[in-house]
Amino acid sequence: QVQLVESGGGLVQAGGSLRLSCVASRIISQDALAWYRQAPGEQRELIATIFSDDRTDYKHFVKGRFIISRDNAKNTVYLQMNSLKPEDTAVYYCNIGGSIGNYYYPSKSWGQGTQVTVSS
């Protein structure tokens, strides 16, 4: 089972930026990867996906503000988060899974997550 380690979270003021990283324990070049988040009392939700051919997909509430990217040489996926809002406060997780067309289906491999807190 692949191990995933997220980092880069923290406390930031509204309008600020953060860059999250997720390092996988194996080669990821043939995989789709995604970032999810989970706010207190809420379900974990998919926010951004990058497919093996580098196509990306975003949920509407982060589109235009967040950018997902990958560095296959480093087995790492990133999430650049700009124009952060208090409602972006959550624990952020990466996942390595599969895809059919533009549909991403997650694996059971999750990291420990990284906390992002946006103050108003």
PDB file of C-alpha atoms in Angstrom:
ATOM      1  CA  GLN A   1       0.000   0.000   0.000  1.00  0.00           C
ATOM      2  CA  VAL A   2       1.361   3.405  -0.945  1.00  0.00           C
ATOM      3  CA  GLN A   3       2.258   5.808   1.844  1.00  0.00           C
ATOM      4  CA  LEU A   4       1.334   9.476   1.455  1.00  0.00           C
ATOM      5  CA  VAL A   5       2.736  12.351   3.502  1.00  0.00           C
ATOM      6  CA  GLU A   6       1.151  15.791   3.278  1.00  0.00           C
ATOM      7  CA  SER A   7       2.802  18.999   4.445  1.00  0.00           C
ATOM      8  CA  GLY A   8       2.609  22.754   4.027  1.00  0.00           C
ATOM      9  CA  GLY A   9      -0.483  23.633   6.000  1.00  0.00           C
ATOM     10  CA  GLY A  10      -0.652  26.418   8.517  1.00  0.00           C
ATOM     11  CA  LEU A  11      -2.412  29.550   9.663  1.00  0.00           C
ATOM     12  CA  VAL A  12      -2.895  32.284   7.094  1.00  0.00           C
ATOM     13  CA  GLN A  13      -5.000  35.428   6.822  1.00  0.00           C
ATOM     14  CA  ALA A  14      -7.843  35.663   4.340  1.00  0.00           C
ATOM     15  CA  GLY A  15      -6.494  36.558   0.920  1.00  0.00           C
ATOM     16  CA  GLY A  16      -3.213  34.801   1.589  1.00  0.00           C
ATOM     17  CA  SER A  17      -1.608  31.785  -0.058  1.00  0.00           C
ATOM     18  CA  LEU A  18      -0.257  28.403   0.918  1.00  0.00           C
ATOM     19  CA  ARG A  19       1.363  25.586  -1.029  1.00  0.00           C
ATOM     20  CA  LEU A  20       0.669  22.043   0.059  1.00  0.00           C
ATOM     21  CA  SER A  21       2.853  19.088  -0.858  1.00  0.00           C
ATOM     22  CA  CYS A  22       2.180  15.372  -0.814  1.00  0.00           C
ATOM     23  CA  VAL A  23       4.986  12.871  -1.246  1.00  0.00           C
ATOM     24  CA  ALA A  24       4.176   9.306  -2.250  1.00  0.00           C
ATOM     25  CA  SER A  25       6.275   6.271  -1.381  1.00  0.00           C
ATOM     26  CA  ARG A  26       6.291   4.970  -4.942  1.00  0.00           C
ATOM     27  CA  ILE A  27       6.302   6.144  -8.520  1.00  0.00           C
ATOM     28  CA  ILE A  28       3.159   8.082  -9.399  1.00  0.00           C
ATOM     29  CA  SER A  29       3.659   8.880 -13.077  1.00  0.00           C
ATOM     30  CA  GLN A  30       0.910   6.516 -14.257  1.00  0.00           C
ATOM     31  CA  ASP A  31      -1.615   7.505 -11.612  1.00  0.00           C
ATOM     32  CA  ALA A  32      -4.302  10.067 -11.102  1.00  0.00           C
ATOM     33  CA  LEU A  33      -3.965  12.037  -7.882  1.00  0.00           C
ATOM     34  CA  ALA A  34      -6.313  14.259  -5.986  1.00  0.00           C
ATOM     35  CA  TRP A  35      -6.617  16.646  -3.088  1.00  0.00           C
ATOM     36  CA  TYR A  36      -9.515  16.402  -0.671  1.00  0.00           C
ATOM     37  CA  ARG A  37     -10.433  18.408   2.386  1.00  0.00           C
ATOM     38  CA  GLN A  38     -12.514  17.835   5.460  1.00  0.00           C
ATOM     39  CA  ALA A  39     -13.870  20.619   7.617  1.00  0.00           C
ATOM     40  CA  PRO A  40     -15.066  19.945  11.183  1.00  0.00           C
ATOM     41  CA  GLY A  41     -18.399  18.180  11.156  1.00  0.00           C
ATOM     42  CA  GLU A  42     -18.330  17.804   7.390  1.00  0.00           C
ATOM     43  CA  GLN A  43     -17.662  14.942   5.010  1.00  0.00           C
ATOM     44  CA  ARG A  44     -14.385  14.710   3.183  1.00  0.00           C
ATOM     45  CA  GLU A  45     -14.774  16.331  -0.243  1.00  0.00           C
ATOM     46  CA  LEU A  46     -12.843  16.181  -3.469  1.00  0.00           C
ATOM     47  CA  ILE A  47     -11.464  19.557  -4.536  1.00  0.00           C
ATOM     48  CA  ALA A  48      -8.900  18.993  -7.289  1.00  0.00           C
ATOM     49  CA  THR A  49      -7.662  16.181  -9.509  1.00  0.00           C
ATOM     50  CA  ILE A  50      -4.674  15.738 -11.797  1.00  0.00           C
ATOM     51  CA  PHE A  51      -4.743  12.860 -14.224  1.00  0.00           C
ATOM     52  CA  SER A  52      -1.808  10.837 -15.558  1.00  0.00           C
ATOM     53  CA  ASP A  53      -1.759  12.983 -18.714  1.00  0.00           C
ATOM     54  CA  ASP A  54      -1.616  16.170 -16.605  1.00  0.00           C
ATOM     55  CA  ARG A  55      -5.204  17.180 -17.274  1.00  0.00           C
ATOM     56  CA  THR A  56      -6.674  18.857 -14.234  1.00  0.00           C
ATOM     57  CA  ASP A  57     -10.150  19.249 -12.816  1.00  0.00           C
ATOM     58  CA  TYR A  58     -11.409  21.464 -10.014  1.00  0.00           C
ATOM     59  CA  LYS A  59     -14.541  21.822  -7.983  1.00  0.00           C
ATOM     60  CA  HIS A  60     -16.262  25.128  -8.639  1.00  0.00           C
ATOM     61  CA  PHE A  61     -15.561  26.566  -5.203  1.00  0.00           C
ATOM     62  CA  VAL A  62     -11.767  26.433  -5.722  1.00  0.00           C
ATOM     63  CA  LYS A  63     -11.571  26.913  -9.475  1.00  0.00           C
ATOM     64  CA  GLY A  64      -9.495  29.950 -10.354  1.00  0.00           C
ATOM     65  CA  ARG A  65      -7.922  30.066  -6.887  1.00  0.00           C
ATOM     66  CA  PHE A  66      -6.238  26.674  -6.459  1.00  0.00           C
ATOM     67  CA  ILE A  67      -3.776  24.949  -8.775  1.00  0.00           C
ATOM     68  CA  ILE A  68      -2.913  21.249  -8.631  1.00  0.00           C
ATOM     69  CA  SER A  69       0.368  20.097 -10.141  1.00  0.00           C
ATOM     70  CA  ARG A  70       2.703  17.128  -9.998  1.00  0.00           C
ATOM     71  CA  ASP A  71       6.407  16.404 -10.153  1.00  0.00           C
ATOM     72  CA  ASN A  72       6.731  12.765 -11.135  1.00  0.00           C
ATOM     73  CA  ALA A  73      10.495  12.806 -10.594  1.00  0.00           C
ATOM     74  CA  LYS A  74       9.849  13.597  -6.937  1.00  0.00           C
ATOM     75  CA  ASN A  75       6.720  11.441  -6.566  1.00  0.00           C
ATOM     76  CA  THR A  76       5.014  14.609  -5.356  1.00  0.00           C
ATOM     77  CA  VAL A  77       1.718  16.344  -5.964  1.00  0.00           C
ATOM     78  CA  TYR A  78       1.186  19.985  -5.004  1.00  0.00           C
ATOM     79  CA  LEU A  79      -1.741  22.233  -4.284  1.00  0.00           C
ATOM     80  CA  GLN A  80      -1.118  25.952  -4.655  1.00  0.00           C
ATOM     81  CA  MET A  81      -3.877  27.765  -2.808  1.00  0.00           C
ATOM     82  CA  ASN A  82      -4.384  31.476  -3.481  1.00  0.00           C
ATOM     83  CA  SER A  83      -6.965  34.003  -2.354  1.00  0.00           C
ATOM     84  CA  LEU A  84      -7.761  31.857   0.638  1.00  0.00           C
ATOM     85  CA  LYS A  85     -11.054  32.322   2.442  1.00  0.00           C
ATOM     86  CA  PRO A  86     -12.112  31.385   5.982  1.00  0.00           C
ATOM     87  CA  GLU A  87     -14.357  28.700   4.496  1.00  0.00           C
ATOM     88  CA  ASP A  88     -11.252  26.976   3.115  1.00  0.00           C
ATOM     89  CA  THR A  89     -10.342  26.041   6.689  1.00  0.00           C
ATOM     90  CA  ALA A  90     -10.058  22.253   6.817  1.00  0.00           C
ATOM     91  CA  VAL A  91      -7.687  19.325   7.010  1.00  0.00           C
ATOM     92  CA  TYR A  92      -6.332  18.693   3.524  1.00  0.00           C
ATOM     93  CA  TYR A  93      -5.535  15.186   2.290  1.00  0.00           C
ATOM     94  CA  CYS A  94      -4.051  13.806  -0.881  1.00  0.00           C
ATOM     95  CA  ASN A  95      -5.038  10.557  -2.506  1.00  0.00           C
ATOM     96  CA  ILE A  96      -3.636   8.415  -5.287  1.00  0.00           C
ATOM     97  CA  GLY A  97      -6.276   6.589  -7.241  1.00  0.00           C
ATOM     98  CA  GLY A  98      -7.645   5.765 -10.647  1.00  0.00           C
ATOM     99  CA  SER A  99      -9.671   7.425 -13.313  1.00  0.00           C
ATOM    100  CA  ILE A 100     -12.080   6.727 -16.121  1.00  0.00           C
ATOM    101  CA  GLY A 101     -12.326   9.725 -18.389  1.00  0.00           C
ATOM    102  CA  ASN A 102     -12.752  12.711 -16.083  1.00  0.00           C
ATOM    103  CA  TYR A 103     -14.051  10.639 -13.208  1.00  0.00           C
ATOM    104  CA  TYR A 104     -11.624  10.103 -10.324  1.00  0.00           C
ATOM    105  CA  TYR A 105     -12.091   7.198  -7.974  1.00  0.00           C
ATOM    106  CA  PRO A 106     -10.054   7.243  -4.785  1.00  0.00           C
ATOM    107  CA  SER A 107      -8.014   4.474  -3.259  1.00  0.00           C
ATOM    108  CA  LYS A 108      -7.994   3.634   0.415  1.00  0.00           C
ATOM    109  CA  SER A 109      -4.543   5.176   0.784  1.00  0.00           C
ATOM    110  CA  TRP A 110      -4.703   8.411   2.754  1.00  0.00           C
ATOM    111  CA  GLY A 111      -2.046  10.419   4.492  1.00  0.00           C
ATOM    112  CA  GLN A 112      -2.389  12.025   7.899  1.00  0.00           C
ATOM    113  CA  GLY A 113      -3.540  15.288   6.384  1.00  0.00           C
ATOM    114  CA  THR A 114      -2.332  18.822   6.924  1.00  0.00           C
ATOM    115  CA  GLN A 115      -4.344  21.509   8.719  1.00  0.00           C
ATOM    116  CA  VAL A 116      -5.126  24.742   6.908  1.00  0.00           C
ATOM    117  CA  THR A 117      -6.654  27.541   8.953  1.00  0.00           C
ATOM    118  CA  VAL A 118      -7.704  30.798   7.328  1.00  0.00           C
ATOM    119  CA  SER A 119      -8.461  33.698   9.628  1.00  0.00           C
ATOM    120  CA  SER A 120     -10.789  36.533   8.691  1.00  0.00           C
TER     121      SER A 120
END
